[in-house]
Amino acid sequence: MKEFKIAVIPGDGIGVEVTEQALKVLEKVCKKYDTKLNFTELKAGGCAIDDCGNPLPVETLEKCKKSDAVFLGAVGGPKWDDLPGKQRPEQALLGLRGGLGLYANLRPTKVFDELKSASPLKDSIIDKGVDILVVRELTGGIYFGEKGRKEVDGIYAAYDTELYTVDEIKRIAHCGFKAAMKRRKKLTSVDKANILESSRLWREVVEEVAKEYPEVEVNHLYVDNASMQLVRNPSQFDIILTSNMFGDILSDEASMISGSIGMLASASLREDNFGMYEPVHGSAPDIAGMNLANPLAQILSAAMMLEYSLGMSEAARDIENAVDVVLKEGYRTGDIYSEGAKKIGTKEMGELILSNI
Ligand code: IPM
Ligand code: MG
């Protein structure tokens, strides 16, 4: 029997409820493949601030480092919104990404057939098919660059710096091209090379790396144009390769195309396949603890973990198929509900997925 150590960070708000469902699914599917997952529950985010005053306790980061993968719910909530920058729950995410070296963030967006009507885009746009993977650089750029406050000509000011090294661009570009090779072999690199020097370097390096993947069709878009193209004709995209901040913005926009952010999973990875898996949605404090949250994004994040970090693609497919079946049968949580469907809660959705594994 195979065994893996999984660091579980339920976090705050609905993170707690949705991870509970996803862990049950993981246990069941792994049993089928004679694999045991040893879960260690850890604190990060708002609950850790309440507990010990630190959004990312040293113990949490250390135990994550010793695990085979990290499975995270969501962090944050209004209770901690007024804290200064370094003490906010979001700092836990940045600390985990940076501390674990997870430089590649994969955010797939697809329109689930059964949920087409949830998309805010017209049928004529969606019908051409939407299946995009945003590959976002996650440990560099303006998120991690030099920042501070100072006086400029006697006036108080603040600054953040966008800086990318050639190596940082290279490794994320390879990740984007490798992903493209497994998909439709089309990669769009997004930058702001008409203005930013860091983007000009980005473009040069992506062009260099592209030579190693002659089968992949490459184009470059400025970020403003890319954000417009995403709603005008999302079917043109396969891989979107971009920087930390542009990826933050474009992945939210892309996720909305599916109309159901409660369905979208994400992975943050490094070369050795170690990764952190979390839903794209946040902690949704307004519905926390009410059995209303959609656990499917968390459950699909579990599938990504099986696929990328644990080498269990078949088990991942089992989960994805179970999700398809349950949607086809017409079961919906409130966020993806439409008339005529069967409305259910978080736990019921978890149970239904379990019974289809
Ligand atoms: C995301 C979030 C985070 C980010 C925040 C919460 C730090 O928006 O994962 O997209 O900006 O990266
Ligand atoms: Mg974001």
CSV table of C-alpha atoms and ligand atoms in Angstrom, one decimal:
chain,number,residue,atom,x,y,z
A,1,MET,CA,0.0,0.0,0.0
A,2,LYS,CA,1.2,3.5,-0.9
A,3,GLU,CA,1.1,6.3,1.7
A,4,PHE,CA,1.3,10.0,1.4
A,5,LYS,CA,1.5,12.8,3.9
A,6,ILE,CA,-1.0,15.6,3.2
A,7,ALA,CA,-0.9,18.9,5.1
A,8,VAL,CA,-4.5,20.1,5.4
A,9,ILE,CA,-5.3,23.8,6.0
A,10,PRO,CA,-9.0,24.2,6.1
A,11,GLY,CA,-8.6,28.0,6.9
A,12,ASP,CA,-11.5,30.2,7.5
A,13,GLY,CA,-15.2,30.6,6.5
A,14,ILE,CA,-16.5,28.0,4.1
A,15,GLY,CA,-13.0,26.6,3.8
A,16,VAL,CA,-13.7,24.4,6.8
A,17,GLU,CA,-16.9,23.0,5.4
A,18,VAL,CA,-15.7,22.3,1.9
A,19,THR,CA,-12.5,20.7,2.9
A,20,GLU,CA,-14.4,18.3,5.2
A,21,GLN,CA,-16.3,17.1,2.2
A,22,ALA,CA,-13.2,16.9,-0.1
A,23,LEU,CA,-11.3,14.8,2.5
A,24,LYS,CA,-14.0,12.2,2.6
A,25,VAL,CA,-13.9,12.0,-1.2
A,26,LEU,CA,-10.1,11.7,-1.2
A,27,GLU,CA,-10.2,8.9,1.4
A,28,LYS,CA,-12.7,6.9,-0.6
A,29,VAL,CA,-11.0,7.3,-4.0
A,30,CYS,CA,-7.6,6.5,-2.6
A,31,LYS,CA,-8.8,3.3,-0.9
A,32,LYS,CA,-9.9,2.1,-4.3
A,33,TYR,CA,-6.2,2.5,-5.5
A,34,ASP,CA,-4.8,0.9,-2.3
A,35,THR,CA,-3.3,4.2,-1.2
A,36,LYS,CA,-3.5,5.8,2.3
A,37,LEU,CA,-3.4,9.5,2.8
A,38,ASN,CA,-2.2,10.7,6.2
A,39,PHE,CA,-3.8,14.1,6.9
A,40,THR,CA,-2.3,16.6,9.3
A,41,GLU,CA,-4.6,19.5,10.0
A,42,LEU,CA,-2.8,22.9,10.3
A,43,LYS,CA,-3.8,26.4,10.9
A,44,ALA,CA,-3.3,29.4,8.7
A,45,GLY,CA,-5.1,32.7,7.9
A,46,GLY,CA,-7.6,34.3,10.3
A,47,CYS,CA,-8.0,31.3,12.6
A,48,ALA,CA,-4.2,31.3,13.1
A,49,ILE,CA,-4.3,35.1,13.8
A,50,ASP,CA,-6.9,34.4,16.5
A,51,ASP,CA,-4.9,31.5,17.8
A,52,CYS,CA,-1.4,32.9,18.0
A,53,GLY,CA,-1.4,36.3,16.3
A,54,ASN,CA,0.4,35.1,13.2
A,55,PRO,CA,-1.4,34.3,9.9
A,56,LEU,CA,1.2,31.7,9.0
A,57,PRO,CA,2.6,30.0,12.2
A,58,VAL,CA,6.1,28.6,11.8
A,59,GLU,CA,4.8,25.2,12.7
A,60,THR,CA,2.4,25.3,9.7
A,61,LEU,CA,5.0,26.2,7.2
A,62,GLU,CA,7.5,23.6,8.6
A,63,LYS,CA,4.9,20.8,8.5
A,64,CYS,CA,3.9,21.7,5.0
A,65,LYS,CA,7.5,21.4,3.9
A,66,LYS,CA,7.6,17.9,5.3
A,67,SER,CA,4.5,16.8,3.5
A,68,ASP,CA,3.9,15.5,0.0
A,69,ALA,CA,1.3,18.1,-0.8
A,70,VAL,CA,-0.7,20.9,0.8
A,71,PHE,CA,-4.5,21.0,0.6
A,72,LEU,CA,-6.0,24.3,1.4
A,73,GLY,CA,-9.5,25.6,1.8
A,74,ALA,CA,-9.7,29.4,2.0
A,75,VAL,CA,-8.4,32.1,4.3
A,76,GLY,CA,-9.7,35.6,5.3
A,77,GLY,CA,-12.8,37.3,6.4
A,78,PRO,CA,-14.1,40.7,7.5
A,79,LYS,CA,-13.1,40.0,11.1
A,80,TRP,CA,-9.4,40.5,10.1
A,81,ASP,CA,-9.8,43.1,7.3
A,82,ASP,CA,-8.6,46.0,9.4
A,83,LEU,CA,-5.3,44.5,10.4
A,84,PRO,CA,-2.2,46.1,8.9
A,85,GLY,CA,-0.7,44.5,5.7
A,86,LYS,CA,1.8,42.0,7.3
A,87,GLN,CA,-0.8,40.7,9.7
A,88,ARG,CA,-3.6,40.0,7.3
A,89,PRO,CA,-4.8,36.5,6.6
A,90,GLU,CA,-3.8,36.8,2.9
A,91,GLN,CA,-0.2,37.0,4.1
A,92,ALA,CA,-0.5,33.3,4.9
A,93,LEU,CA,-1.0,32.6,1.2
A,94,LEU,CA,2.0,34.7,0.1
A,95,GLY,CA,4.1,33.1,2.9
A,96,LEU,CA,3.1,29.6,1.8
A,97,ARG,CA,3.7,30.3,-1.9
A,98,GLY,CA,7.1,32.0,-1.2
A,99,GLY,CA,8.1,29.7,1.6
A,100,LEU,CA,7.4,26.5,-0.4
A,101,GLY,CA,8.7,27.9,-3.7
A,102,LEU,CA,5.5,27.4,-5.5
A,103,TYR,CA,6.2,29.5,-8.6
A,104,ALA,CA,3.7,28.0,-11.0
A,105,ASN,CA,0.0,28.6,-10.5
A,106,LEU,CA,-2.4,26.7,-12.7
A,107,ARG,CA,-5.9,27.9,-12.9
A,108,PRO,CA,-8.1,26.0,-15.3
A,109,THR,CA,-11.4,27.5,-16.5
A,110,LYS,CA,-13.9,25.5,-18.4
A,111,VAL,CA,-17.6,25.9,-19.0
A,112,PHE,CA,-19.3,22.8,-17.7
A,113,ASP,CA,-21.9,21.7,-20.2
A,114,GLU,CA,-24.5,21.4,-17.6
A,115,LEU,CA,-23.9,24.9,-16.2
A,116,LYS,CA,-23.7,26.8,-19.5
A,117,SER,CA,-26.6,29.0,-18.5
A,118,ALA,CA,-24.6,30.2,-15.5
A,119,SER,CA,-22.1,32.0,-17.7
A,120,PRO,CA,-22.7,35.7,-18.1
A,121,LEU,CA,-21.6,35.5,-21.7
A,122,LYS,CA,-24.0,35.0,-24.6
A,123,ASP,CA,-24.6,31.4,-25.8
A,124,SER,CA,-23.1,32.4,-29.2
A,125,ILE,CA,-19.8,33.1,-27.5
A,126,ILE,CA,-19.8,30.1,-25.1
A,127,ASP,CA,-21.0,27.6,-27.7
A,128,LYS,CA,-17.6,27.7,-29.4
A,129,GLY,CA,-16.2,26.0,-26.3
A,130,VAL,CA,-14.2,27.4,-23.5
A,131,ASP,CA,-11.3,25.5,-21.9
A,132,ILE,CA,-8.5,27.8,-20.7
A,133,LEU,CA,-5.6,27.2,-18.4
A,134,VAL,CA,-4.1,30.3,-16.9
A,135,VAL,CA,-0.4,29.7,-16.0
A,136,ARG,CA,0.4,32.4,-13.6
A,137,GLU,CA,3.9,33.1,-12.2
A,138,LEU,CA,3.4,33.1,-8.4
A,139,THR,CA,6.5,33.9,-6.5
A,140,GLY,CA,7.9,36.9,-8.3
A,141,GLY,CA,7.0,40.2,-9.8
A,142,ILE,CA,5.3,43.1,-8.0
A,143,TYR,CA,3.9,40.8,-5.2
A,144,PHE,CA,7.4,40.1,-4.0
A,145,GLY,CA,9.4,43.1,-5.3
A,146,GLU,CA,10.8,45.9,-3.2
A,147,LYS,CA,8.1,48.0,-1.7
A,148,GLY,CA,7.9,50.9,0.8
A,149,ARG,CA,7.0,54.4,1.7
A,150,LYS,CA,9.1,57.5,1.2
A,151,GLU,CA,8.9,61.2,0.5
A,152,VAL,CA,9.1,62.4,-3.0
A,153,ASP,CA,9.7,66.1,-3.3
A,154,GLY,CA,8.4,66.5,0.3
A,155,ILE,CA,5.2,64.6,-0.5
A,156,TYR,CA,4.4,61.3,1.1
A,157,ALA,CA,4.4,58.4,-1.4
A,158,ALA,CA,4.3,54.6,-1.6
A,159,TYR,CA,5.8,52.2,-4.2
A,160,ASP,CA,5.9,48.6,-5.3
A,161,THR,CA,8.4,47.2,-7.8
A,162,GLU,CA,7.9,44.7,-10.7
A,163,LEU,CA,11.1,42.8,-11.2
A,164,TYR,CA,11.6,39.5,-13.1
A,165,THR,CA,14.9,37.7,-13.5
A,166,VAL,CA,15.5,35.7,-16.7
A,167,ASP,CA,15.5,32.5,-14.7
A,168,GLU,CA,12.1,33.2,-13.2
A,169,ILE,CA,10.6,33.9,-16.6
A,170,LYS,CA,12.3,30.8,-18.1
A,171,ARG,CA,10.9,28.3,-15.5
A,172,ILE,CA,7.4,29.6,-15.7
A,173,ALA,CA,7.6,29.7,-19.5
A,174,HIS,CA,8.7,26.0,-19.6
A,175,CYS,CA,5.8,25.2,-17.3
A,176,GLY,CA,3.4,27.0,-19.7
A,177,PHE,CA,4.8,25.3,-22.8
A,178,LYS,CA,4.8,21.8,-21.2
A,179,ALA,CA,1.2,22.3,-20.3
A,180,ALA,CA,0.4,23.4,-23.8
A,181,MET,CA,2.0,20.2,-25.2
A,182,LYS,CA,-0.5,18.2,-23.2
A,183,ARG,CA,-3.4,20.3,-24.4
A,184,ARG,CA,-4.2,22.0,-27.7
A,185,LYS,CA,-0.7,23.3,-28.2
A,186,LYS,CA,-1.5,27.0,-28.2
A,187,LEU,CA,0.1,29.5,-25.9
A,188,THR,CA,-0.7,33.2,-25.4
A,189,SER,CA,1.8,35.1,-23.4
A,190,VAL,CA,0.3,38.2,-21.8
A,191,ASP,CA,2.4,41.2,-20.9
A,192,LYS,CA,2.5,45.0,-21.2
A,193,ALA,CA,5.6,45.2,-23.3
A,194,ASN,CA,4.6,48.4,-24.9
A,195,ILE,CA,5.2,50.1,-21.6
A,196,LEU,CA,7.1,48.0,-19.1
A,197,GLU,CA,10.7,47.0,-19.3
A,198,SER,CA,10.1,43.9,-17.2
A,199,SER,CA,7.5,42.9,-19.8
A,200,ARG,CA,9.9,43.4,-22.7
A,201,LEU,CA,12.3,41.0,-21.0
A,202,TRP,CA,9.4,38.6,-20.4
A,203,ARG,CA,8.5,38.6,-24.1
A,204,GLU,CA,12.2,38.1,-25.1
A,205,VAL,CA,12.6,35.1,-22.8
A,206,VAL,CA,9.2,33.5,-23.8
A,207,GLU,CA,10.4,33.8,-27.5
A,208,GLU,CA,13.6,32.0,-26.6
A,209,VAL,CA,11.9,29.2,-24.7
A,210,ALA,CA,9.3,28.9,-27.5
A,211,LYS,CA,12.1,27.6,-29.8
A,212,GLU,CA,12.3,24.5,-27.7
A,213,TYR,CA,8.6,23.8,-28.3
A,214,PRO,CA,8.2,24.2,-32.1
A,215,GLU,CA,4.8,22.4,-32.1
A,216,VAL,CA,3.3,25.1,-29.9
A,217,GLU,CA,1.7,28.0,-31.6
A,218,VAL,CA,2.6,31.2,-29.7
A,219,ASN,CA,1.2,34.7,-29.7
A,220,HIS,CA,1.7,37.7,-27.4
A,221,LEU,CA,-1.0,40.0,-26.2
A,222,TYR,CA,-0.9,43.1,-24.1
A,223,VAL,CA,-2.8,42.7,-20.9
A,224,ASP,CA,-5.5,45.2,-21.7
A,225,ASN,CA,-6.2,43.5,-25.0
A,226,ALA,CA,-6.1,40.1,-23.4
A,227,SER,CA,-8.7,41.1,-20.9
A,228,MET,CA,-11.0,42.3,-23.7
A,229,GLN,CA,-10.4,39.2,-25.8
A,230,LEU,CA,-11.4,37.0,-22.9
A,231,VAL,CA,-14.9,38.2,-23.0
A,232,ARG,CA,-15.1,38.8,-26.7
A,233,ASN,CA,-13.8,35.4,-27.9
A,234,PRO,CA,-12.6,33.2,-25.0
A,235,SER,CA,-12.4,30.1,-27.3
A,236,GLN,CA,-9.2,31.5,-28.9
A,237,PHE,CA,-7.3,30.7,-25.7
A,238,ASP,CA,-5.7,27.5,-24.6
A,239,ILE,CA,-2.8,28.4,-22.3
A,240,ILE,CA,-2.5,32.0,-21.0
A,241,LEU,CA,1.0,32.5,-19.6
A,242,THR,CA,1.5,35.6,-17.5
A,243,SER,CA,3.1,37.3,-14.6
A,244,ASN,CA,1.9,37.3,-11.0
A,245,MET,CA,-0.2,40.4,-11.0
A,246,PHE,CA,-1.6,40.1,-14.5
A,247,GLY,CA,-2.4,36.4,-13.7
A,248,ASP,CA,-4.2,37.4,-10.6
A,249,ILE,CA,-6.5,39.7,-12.5
A,250,LEU,CA,-7.0,37.6,-15.7
A,251,SER,CA,-7.7,34.4,-13.7
A,252,ASP,CA,-10.6,36.1,-11.9
A,253,GLU,CA,-11.9,37.3,-15.2
A,254,ALA,CA,-11.5,33.9,-16.8
A,255,SER,CA,-13.1,32.2,-13.9
A,256,MET,CA,-16.2,34.3,-14.3
A,257,ILE,CA,-16.7,33.1,-17.9
A,258,SER,CA,-17.7,29.7,-16.4
A,259,GLY,CA,-20.2,31.5,-14.3
A,260,SER,CA,-19.5,29.3,-11.4
A,261,ILE,CA,-16.5,30.2,-9.4
A,262,GLY,CA,-17.7,27.6,-6.9
A,263,MET,CA,-16.5,25.0,-9.5
A,264,LEU,CA,-13.0,26.0,-10.1
A,265,ALA,CA,-9.9,24.4,-8.7
A,266,SER,CA,-6.2,25.5,-8.7
A,267,ALA,CA,-2.7,24.2,-8.2
A,268,SER,CA,0.5,25.9,-7.2
A,269,LEU,CA,3.5,23.9,-8.1
A,270,ARG,CA,7.3,23.7,-8.3
A,271,GLU,CA,9.5,21.3,-10.4
A,272,ASP,CA,9.5,18.3,-8.1
A,273,ASN,CA,5.6,18.0,-8.4
A,274,PHE,CA,5.2,19.2,-4.8
A,275,GLY,CA,2.1,21.5,-4.8
A,276,MET,CA,-0.5,23.3,-2.9
A,277,TYR,CA,-4.1,22.8,-4.0
A,278,GLU,CA,-7.0,25.2,-3.3
A,279,PRO,CA,-10.3,26.3,-4.8
A,280,VAL,CA,-10.3,29.6,-6.7
A,281,HIS,CA,-13.1,31.0,-4.6
A,282,GLY,CA,-12.5,32.6,-1.2
A,283,SER,CA,-13.8,32.0,2.3
A,284,ALA,CA,-17.3,33.5,1.6
A,285,PRO,CA,-17.9,34.5,5.3
A,286,ASP,CA,-21.5,35.5,4.5
A,287,ILE,CA,-22.6,31.9,4.0
A,288,ALA,CA,-20.0,30.2,6.3
A,289,GLY,CA,-21.4,27.5,8.6
A,290,MET,CA,-24.8,27.4,6.9
A,291,ASN,CA,-24.3,24.3,4.7
A,292,LEU,CA,-24.8,26.5,1.6
A,293,ALA,CA,-21.3,26.4,0.1
A,294,ASN,CA,-20.5,24.5,-3.0
A,295,PRO,CA,-17.8,21.9,-2.2
A,296,LEU,CA,-17.1,21.0,-5.8
A,297,ALA,CA,-14.1,23.4,-6.4
A,298,GLN,CA,-12.5,21.9,-3.3
A,299,ILE,CA,-13.3,18.4,-4.5
A,300,LEU,CA,-11.9,19.2,-7.9
A,301,SER,CA,-8.8,20.6,-6.3
A,302,ALA,CA,-8.4,17.2,-4.7
A,303,ALA,CA,-8.5,15.7,-8.1
A,304,MET,CA,-5.7,18.1,-9.2
A,305,MET,CA,-3.6,17.0,-6.2
A,306,LEU,CA,-4.0,13.4,-7.1
A,307,GLU,CA,-3.0,14.1,-10.7
A,308,TYR,CA,-0.1,16.5,-10.2
A,309,SER,CA,1.5,15.6,-6.9
A,310,LEU,CA,0.5,12.0,-6.2
A,311,GLY,CA,0.7,10.6,-9.7
A,312,MET,CA,-2.8,9.2,-9.5
A,313,SER,CA,-4.4,10.4,-12.7
A,314,GLU,CA,-7.0,7.6,-12.8
A,315,ALA,CA,-8.2,8.5,-9.3
A,316,ALA,CA,-8.4,12.1,-10.4
A,317,ARG,CA,-10.6,11.1,-13.4
A,318,ASP,CA,-12.8,9.2,-11.0
A,319,ILE,CA,-13.5,12.3,-9.1
A,320,GLU,CA,-14.1,14.4,-12.2
A,321,ASN,CA,-16.5,11.8,-13.5
A,322,ALA,CA,-18.4,11.7,-10.3
A,323,VAL,CA,-18.8,15.5,-10.5
A,324,ASP,CA,-20.1,15.2,-14.0
A,325,VAL,CA,-22.6,12.6,-13.1
A,326,VAL,CA,-24.0,14.5,-10.1
A,327,LEU,CA,-24.4,17.6,-12.2
A,328,LYS,CA,-26.1,15.6,-15.0
A,329,GLU,CA,-28.5,14.3,-12.4
A,330,GLY,CA,-29.5,17.9,-11.8
A,331,TYR,CA,-28.1,18.4,-8.3
A,332,ARG,CA,-27.0,21.9,-7.5
A,333,THR,CA,-25.8,24.0,-4.6
A,334,GLY,CA,-27.3,27.5,-4.4
A,335,ASP,CA,-24.5,29.2,-6.3
A,336,ILE,CA,-25.1,27.1,-9.4
A,337,TYR,CA,-28.8,26.6,-9.0
A,338,SER,CA,-31.2,27.3,-11.9
A,339,GLU,CA,-34.9,26.6,-12.1
A,340,GLY,CA,-35.9,22.9,-12.4
A,341,ALA,CA,-32.7,21.7,-10.7
A,342,LYS,CA,-32.5,19.9,-7.3
A,343,LYS,CA,-31.2,22.3,-4.7
A,344,ILE,CA,-28.9,20.7,-2.1
A,345,GLY,CA,-26.4,21.8,0.6
A,346,THR,CA,-22.7,21.3,1.1
A,347,LYS,CA,-22.9,18.0,2.9
A,348,GLU,CA,-25.5,16.5,0.5
A,349,MET,CA,-23.3,17.4,-2.4
A,350,GLY,CA,-20.3,15.8,-0.7
A,351,GLU,CA,-22.3,12.6,-0.1
A,352,LEU,CA,-23.5,12.5,-3.7
A,353,ILE,CA,-20.0,12.7,-5.0
A,354,LEU,CA,-18.9,10.0,-2.5
A,355,SER,CA,-21.7,7.6,-3.7
A,356,ASN,CA,-20.5,8.0,-7.3
A,357,ILE,CA,-16.9,7.1,-6.6
B,1,IPM,C1,-5.5,34.9,-5.5
B,1,IPM,C2,-5.8,35.9,-4.5
B,1,IPM,C3,-4.5,36.3,-3.7
B,1,IPM,C4,-3.6,36.9,-4.8
B,1,IPM,C5,-4.7,37.2,-2.5
B,1,IPM,C6,-5.7,36.7,-1.6
B,1,IPM,C7,-3.4,37.4,-1.8
B,1,IPM,O1,-6.4,37.0,-5.0
B,1,IPM,O2,-5.0,33.8,-5.1
B,1,IPM,O3,-5.8,35.2,-6.7
B,1,IPM,O4,-3.7,38.1,-5.0
B,1,IPM,O5,-2.8,36.1,-5.3
B,2,MG,MG,-6.9,36.8,-7.1
